[in-house]
Coordinates of C-alpha atoms (C1' of nucleotides) and ligand atoms in Angstrom, one line a residue:
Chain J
X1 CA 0.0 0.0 0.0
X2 CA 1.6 3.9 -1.0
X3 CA 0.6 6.9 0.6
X4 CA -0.6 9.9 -0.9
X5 CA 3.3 11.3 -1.2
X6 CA 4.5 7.9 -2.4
X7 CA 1.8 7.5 -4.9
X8 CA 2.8 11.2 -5.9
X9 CA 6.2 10.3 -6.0
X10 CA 5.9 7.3 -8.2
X11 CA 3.4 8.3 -10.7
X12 CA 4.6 12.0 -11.1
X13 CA 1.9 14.1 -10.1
X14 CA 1.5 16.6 -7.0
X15 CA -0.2 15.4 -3.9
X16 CA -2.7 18.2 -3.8
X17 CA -3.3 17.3 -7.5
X18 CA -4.1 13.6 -6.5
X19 CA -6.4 14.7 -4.0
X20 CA -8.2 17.3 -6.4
X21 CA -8.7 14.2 -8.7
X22 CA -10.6 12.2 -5.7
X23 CA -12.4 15.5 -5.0
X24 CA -13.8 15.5 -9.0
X25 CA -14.3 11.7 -9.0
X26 CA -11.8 11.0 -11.5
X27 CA -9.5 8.4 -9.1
X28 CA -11.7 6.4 -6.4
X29 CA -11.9 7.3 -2.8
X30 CA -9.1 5.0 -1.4
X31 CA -9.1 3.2 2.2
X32 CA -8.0 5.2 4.9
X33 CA -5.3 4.2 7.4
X34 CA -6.4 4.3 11.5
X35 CA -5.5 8.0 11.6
X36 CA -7.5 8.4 8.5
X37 CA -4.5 8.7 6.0
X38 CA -5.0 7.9 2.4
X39 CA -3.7 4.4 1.5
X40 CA -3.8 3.0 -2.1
X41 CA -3.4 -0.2 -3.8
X42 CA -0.9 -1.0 -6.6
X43 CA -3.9 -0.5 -9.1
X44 CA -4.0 3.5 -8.2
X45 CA -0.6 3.6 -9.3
X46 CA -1.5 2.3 -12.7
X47 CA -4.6 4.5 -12.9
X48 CA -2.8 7.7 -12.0
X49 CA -0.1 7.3 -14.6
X50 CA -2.9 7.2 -17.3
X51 CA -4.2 9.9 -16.2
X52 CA -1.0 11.5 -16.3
X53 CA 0.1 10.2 -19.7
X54 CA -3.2 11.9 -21.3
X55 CA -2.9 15.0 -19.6
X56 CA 0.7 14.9 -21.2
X57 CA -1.4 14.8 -24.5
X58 CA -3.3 17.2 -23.6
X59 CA -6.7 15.4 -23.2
X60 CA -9.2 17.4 -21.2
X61 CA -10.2 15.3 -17.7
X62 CA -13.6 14.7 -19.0
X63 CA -11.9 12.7 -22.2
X64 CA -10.0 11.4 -20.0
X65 CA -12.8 10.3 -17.7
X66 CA -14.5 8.6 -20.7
X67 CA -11.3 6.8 -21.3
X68 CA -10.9 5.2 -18.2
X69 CA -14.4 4.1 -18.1
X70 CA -13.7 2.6 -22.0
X71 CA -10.8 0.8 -20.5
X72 CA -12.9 -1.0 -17.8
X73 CA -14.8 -3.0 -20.6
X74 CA -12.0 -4.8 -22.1
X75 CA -14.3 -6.6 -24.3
X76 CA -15.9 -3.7 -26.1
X77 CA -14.9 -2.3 -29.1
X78 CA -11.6 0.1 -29.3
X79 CA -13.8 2.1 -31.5
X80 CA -15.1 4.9 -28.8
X81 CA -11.5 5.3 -27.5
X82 CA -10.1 5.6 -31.1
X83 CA -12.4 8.1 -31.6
X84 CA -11.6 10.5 -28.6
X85 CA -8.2 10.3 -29.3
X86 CA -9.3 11.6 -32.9
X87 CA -10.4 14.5 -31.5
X88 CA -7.5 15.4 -29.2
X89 CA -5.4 14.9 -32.5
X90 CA -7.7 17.0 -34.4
X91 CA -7.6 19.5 -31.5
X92 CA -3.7 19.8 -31.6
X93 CA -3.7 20.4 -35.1
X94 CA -5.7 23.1 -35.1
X95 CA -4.6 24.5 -32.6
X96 CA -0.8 24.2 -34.0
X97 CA -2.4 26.2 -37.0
X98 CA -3.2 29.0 -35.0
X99 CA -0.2 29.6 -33.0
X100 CA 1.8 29.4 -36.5
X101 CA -0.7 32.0 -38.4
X102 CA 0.5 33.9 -34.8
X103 CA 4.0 33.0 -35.0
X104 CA 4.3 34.4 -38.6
X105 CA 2.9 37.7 -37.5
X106 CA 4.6 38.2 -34.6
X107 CA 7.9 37.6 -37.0
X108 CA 6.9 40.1 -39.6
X109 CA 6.3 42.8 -36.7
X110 CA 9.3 42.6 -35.4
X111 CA 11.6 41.9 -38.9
X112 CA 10.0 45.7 -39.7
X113 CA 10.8 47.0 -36.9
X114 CA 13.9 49.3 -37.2
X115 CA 14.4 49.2 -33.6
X116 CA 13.8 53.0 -32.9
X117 CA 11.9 55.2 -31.1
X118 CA 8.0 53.8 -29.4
X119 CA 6.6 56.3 -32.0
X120 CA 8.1 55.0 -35.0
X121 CA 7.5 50.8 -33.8
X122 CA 6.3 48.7 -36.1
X123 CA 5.0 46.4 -33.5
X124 CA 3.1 49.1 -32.3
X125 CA 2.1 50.0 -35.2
X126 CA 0.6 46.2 -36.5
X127 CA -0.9 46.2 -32.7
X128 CA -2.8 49.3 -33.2
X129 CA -3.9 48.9 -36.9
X130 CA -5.6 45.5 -37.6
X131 CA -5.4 46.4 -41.5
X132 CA -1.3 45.8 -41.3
X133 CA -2.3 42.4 -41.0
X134 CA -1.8 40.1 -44.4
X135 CA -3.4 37.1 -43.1
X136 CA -5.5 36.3 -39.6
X137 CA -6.5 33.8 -38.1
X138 CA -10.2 33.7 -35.4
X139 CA -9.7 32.1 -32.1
X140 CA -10.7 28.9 -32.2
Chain I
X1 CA -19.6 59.4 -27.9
X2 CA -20.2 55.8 -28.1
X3 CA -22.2 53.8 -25.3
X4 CA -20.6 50.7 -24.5
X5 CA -22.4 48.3 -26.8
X6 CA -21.5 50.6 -29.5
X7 CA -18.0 50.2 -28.9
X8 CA -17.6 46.6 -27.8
X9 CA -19.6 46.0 -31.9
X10 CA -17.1 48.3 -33.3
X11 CA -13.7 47.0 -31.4
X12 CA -15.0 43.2 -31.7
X13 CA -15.3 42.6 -28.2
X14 CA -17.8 41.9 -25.5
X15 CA -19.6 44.1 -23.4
X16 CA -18.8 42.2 -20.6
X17 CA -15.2 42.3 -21.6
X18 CA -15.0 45.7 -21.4
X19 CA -16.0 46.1 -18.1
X20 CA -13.6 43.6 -17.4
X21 CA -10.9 45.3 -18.8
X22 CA -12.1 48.4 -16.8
X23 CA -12.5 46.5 -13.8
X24 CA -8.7 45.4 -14.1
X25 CA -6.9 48.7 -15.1
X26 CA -6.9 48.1 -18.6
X27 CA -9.1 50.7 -20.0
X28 CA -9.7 53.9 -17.7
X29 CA -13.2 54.5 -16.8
X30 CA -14.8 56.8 -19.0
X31 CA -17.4 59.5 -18.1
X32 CA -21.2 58.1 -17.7
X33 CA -24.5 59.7 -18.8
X34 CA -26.4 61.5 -16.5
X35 CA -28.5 58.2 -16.2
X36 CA -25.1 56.5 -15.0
X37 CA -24.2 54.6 -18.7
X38 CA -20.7 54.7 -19.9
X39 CA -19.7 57.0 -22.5
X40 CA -17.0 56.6 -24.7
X41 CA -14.3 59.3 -26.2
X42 CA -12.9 57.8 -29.8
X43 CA -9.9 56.8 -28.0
X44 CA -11.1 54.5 -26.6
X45 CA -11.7 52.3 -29.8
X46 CA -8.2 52.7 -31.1
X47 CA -7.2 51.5 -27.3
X48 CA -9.9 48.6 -27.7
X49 CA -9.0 47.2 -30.8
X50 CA -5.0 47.6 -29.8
X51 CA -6.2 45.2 -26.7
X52 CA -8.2 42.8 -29.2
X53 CA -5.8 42.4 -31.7
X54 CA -2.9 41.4 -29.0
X55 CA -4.9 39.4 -27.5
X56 CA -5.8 37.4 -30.7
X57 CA -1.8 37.2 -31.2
X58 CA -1.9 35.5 -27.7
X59 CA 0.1 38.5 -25.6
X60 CA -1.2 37.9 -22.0
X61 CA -3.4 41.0 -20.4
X62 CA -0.2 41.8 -18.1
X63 CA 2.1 41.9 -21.4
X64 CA -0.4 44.4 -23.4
X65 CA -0.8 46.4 -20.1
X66 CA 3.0 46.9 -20.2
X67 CA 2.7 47.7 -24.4
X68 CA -0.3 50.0 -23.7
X69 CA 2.1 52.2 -21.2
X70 CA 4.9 52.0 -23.4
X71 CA 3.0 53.2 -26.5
X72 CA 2.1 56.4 -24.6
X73 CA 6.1 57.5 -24.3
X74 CA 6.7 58.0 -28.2
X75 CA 9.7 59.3 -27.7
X76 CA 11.2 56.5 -25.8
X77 CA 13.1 53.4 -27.5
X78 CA 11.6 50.5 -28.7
X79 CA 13.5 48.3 -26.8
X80 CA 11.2 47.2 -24.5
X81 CA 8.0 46.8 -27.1
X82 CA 10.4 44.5 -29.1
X83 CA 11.5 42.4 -25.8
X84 CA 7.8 41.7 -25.5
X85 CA 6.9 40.9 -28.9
X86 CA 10.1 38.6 -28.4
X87 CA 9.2 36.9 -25.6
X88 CA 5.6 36.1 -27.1
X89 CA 7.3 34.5 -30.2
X90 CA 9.5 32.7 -28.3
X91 CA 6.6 31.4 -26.4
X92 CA 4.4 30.5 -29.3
X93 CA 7.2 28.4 -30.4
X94 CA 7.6 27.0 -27.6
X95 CA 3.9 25.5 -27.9
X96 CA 4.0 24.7 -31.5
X97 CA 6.7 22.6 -30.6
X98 CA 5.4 21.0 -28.0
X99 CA 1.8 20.3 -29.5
X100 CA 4.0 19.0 -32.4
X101 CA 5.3 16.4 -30.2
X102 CA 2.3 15.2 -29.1
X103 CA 0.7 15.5 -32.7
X104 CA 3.2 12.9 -33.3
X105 CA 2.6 10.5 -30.6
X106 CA -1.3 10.8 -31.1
X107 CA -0.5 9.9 -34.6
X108 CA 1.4 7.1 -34.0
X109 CA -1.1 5.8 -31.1
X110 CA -3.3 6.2 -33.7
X111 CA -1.5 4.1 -36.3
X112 CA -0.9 1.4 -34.4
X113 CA -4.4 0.5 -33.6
X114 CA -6.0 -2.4 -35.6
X115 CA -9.5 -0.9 -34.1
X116 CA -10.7 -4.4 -32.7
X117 CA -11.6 -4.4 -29.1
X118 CA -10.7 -2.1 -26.0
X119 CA -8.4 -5.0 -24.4
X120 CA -6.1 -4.8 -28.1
X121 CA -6.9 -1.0 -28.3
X122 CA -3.1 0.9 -29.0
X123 CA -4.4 4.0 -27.6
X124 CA -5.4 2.8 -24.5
X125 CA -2.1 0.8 -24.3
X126 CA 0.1 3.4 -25.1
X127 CA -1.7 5.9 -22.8
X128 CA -1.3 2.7 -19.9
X129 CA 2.8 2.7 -20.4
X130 CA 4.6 5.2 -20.9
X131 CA 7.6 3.5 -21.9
X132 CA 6.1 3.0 -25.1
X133 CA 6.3 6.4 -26.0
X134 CA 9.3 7.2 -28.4
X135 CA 10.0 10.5 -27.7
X136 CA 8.4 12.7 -24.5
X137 CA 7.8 16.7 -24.0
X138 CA 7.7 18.0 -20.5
X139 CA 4.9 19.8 -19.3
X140 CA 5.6 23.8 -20.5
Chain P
dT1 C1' -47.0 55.3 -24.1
dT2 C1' -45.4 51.3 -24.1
dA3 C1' -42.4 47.7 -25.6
dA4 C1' -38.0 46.5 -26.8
dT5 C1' -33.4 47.0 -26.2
dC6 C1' -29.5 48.6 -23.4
dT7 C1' -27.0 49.2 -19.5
dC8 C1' -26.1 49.0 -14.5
dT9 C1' -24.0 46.3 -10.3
dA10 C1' -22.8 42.2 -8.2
dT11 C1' -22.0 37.5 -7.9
dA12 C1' -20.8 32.9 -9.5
dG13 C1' -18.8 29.8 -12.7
dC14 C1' -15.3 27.6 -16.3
dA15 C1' -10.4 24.4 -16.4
dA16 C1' -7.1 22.4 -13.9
dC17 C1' -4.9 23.1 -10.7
dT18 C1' -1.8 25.7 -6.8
dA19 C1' -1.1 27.9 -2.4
dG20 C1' -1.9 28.8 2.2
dA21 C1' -3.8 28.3 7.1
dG22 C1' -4.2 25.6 10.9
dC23 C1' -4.4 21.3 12.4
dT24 C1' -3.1 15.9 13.2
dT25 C1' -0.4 11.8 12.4
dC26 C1' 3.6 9.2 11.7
dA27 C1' 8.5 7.6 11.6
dA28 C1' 13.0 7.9 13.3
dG29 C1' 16.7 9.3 16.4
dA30 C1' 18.4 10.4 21.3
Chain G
dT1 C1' 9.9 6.8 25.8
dC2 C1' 10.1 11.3 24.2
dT3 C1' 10.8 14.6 20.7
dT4 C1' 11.2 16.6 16.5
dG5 C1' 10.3 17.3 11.8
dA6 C1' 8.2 15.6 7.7
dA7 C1' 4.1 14.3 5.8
dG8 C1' -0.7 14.2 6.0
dC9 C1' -5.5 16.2 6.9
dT10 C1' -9.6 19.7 5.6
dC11 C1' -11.0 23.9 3.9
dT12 C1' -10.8 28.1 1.5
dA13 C1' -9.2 31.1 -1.9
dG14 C1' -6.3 32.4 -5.8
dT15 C1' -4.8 31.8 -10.7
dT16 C1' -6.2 33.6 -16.3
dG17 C1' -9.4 35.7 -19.1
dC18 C1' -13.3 35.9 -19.5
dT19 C1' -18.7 34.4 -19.6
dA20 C1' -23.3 33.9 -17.5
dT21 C1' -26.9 35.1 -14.7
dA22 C1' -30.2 38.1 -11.9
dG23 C1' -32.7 41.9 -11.0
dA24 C1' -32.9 46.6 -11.5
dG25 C1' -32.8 51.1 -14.0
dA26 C1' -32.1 53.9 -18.6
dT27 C1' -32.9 54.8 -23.3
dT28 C1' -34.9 54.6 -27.8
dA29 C1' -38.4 53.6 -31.6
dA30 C1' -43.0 52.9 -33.0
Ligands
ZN1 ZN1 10.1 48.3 -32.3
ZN2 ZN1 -3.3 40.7 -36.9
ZN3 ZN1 -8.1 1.4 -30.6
ZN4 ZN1 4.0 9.7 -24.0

DNA sequence: TTAATCTCTATAGCAACTAGAGCTTCAAGA
DNA sequence: TCTTGAAGCTCTAGTTGCTATAGAGATTAA
């Protein structure tokens, strides 16, 4: 059995993080030692590094949620898990064609910049008039 | 004089938002009506849509607070505008490195999975051991 | 005039934690 | 056995950048 620092420890996540993950449901409310320390079995260790793994990914707790629940049905098909990872890679994509739409603009400011005075800053400038921009991108 | 719907429609942004923005320092409040409504000068829309479109290039409200302050000392050098716009690049490319990284690894979970059931499932698997992972970001 | 639309303040909520206060329990050394 | 310090406990509040809601008052158009 770990405690809450060993589980920590071994898995790679911050003990008030574990516990916020109890609070939300996401890892089960372990036993409790006599002086009503947490104490976990083996299996947490297993279900915390998943968890940790994903969030690595970026997947959102709620996917994340759904996945562990997937995973408890061995027998099922793969095909709900398949698709949630889908969407996480669909998710990074787009939002790696943002932040390059962003990175080329934040490149063209500052090549035109001549480095002078506040008044004559391109950067400024493209900040302050929207029309300076070639190309631009909504949040997503 | 604009009213504050007026100006959140013209700038892009929400009324809410504004008052937001207010609230946190970033706009100055304007004079009201004499029935207690805001009313805006025409600076204020040049300072509105200078907030919107750093925002949209990802500058955090504490970075555009420091642009906003330095864009009122004209005669000043640029230095400091450019560190900023620096430090944003370098911070987008951080991300779009990192979400490359795990672009790739969702990929190849992806790959890998024949689809059949949740016990043979890749993704799962993958997202279970980390060792199977080829390459690993840290957090940023 | 009346209805529709704006605007006002204040509060609470989102994700996914993180930090702190103030307390109790535990493990190891003297 | 006693003591000390680390680790654990609960609870609350803060982070970022807004968004949503409630209930009231102001303004505008028909
Ligand atoms: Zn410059
Ligand atoms: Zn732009
Ligand atoms: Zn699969
Ligand atoms: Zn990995």
């Amino acid at each position: 059995m770990l405690s809450i620092g060993k589980l920590g420890q071994a898995a790679g996540v911050k003990v008030p993080t574990i516990r916020y993950y109890e609070q939300i449901g996401l890892l089960p409310p372990p036993d409790r030692s006599a002086g009503n320390q947490r104490l976990y079995p083996r299996a947490a260790l297993e279900r915390l590094s998943f968890i940790r793994h994903a969030r690595e990914l970026g997947f959102p707790l709620e996917a994340i949620r759904d996945l562990l629940s997937l995973s408890d049905r061995p027998d099922h098909p793969c095909e709900a898990v398949d698709d949630i990872a889908r969407a996480q890679l669909e998710a990074t994509r787009a939002r790696i064609a943002r932040l390059r739409a962003l990175e080329a603009e934040l490149e063209r400011m500052l090549a035109q910049c001549a480095s002078g005075r506040v008044s004559d800053c391109r950067v400024i400038e493209s900040l302050g008039n929207h029309a300076l921009c070639t190309h631009h991108v909504e949040a997503v």
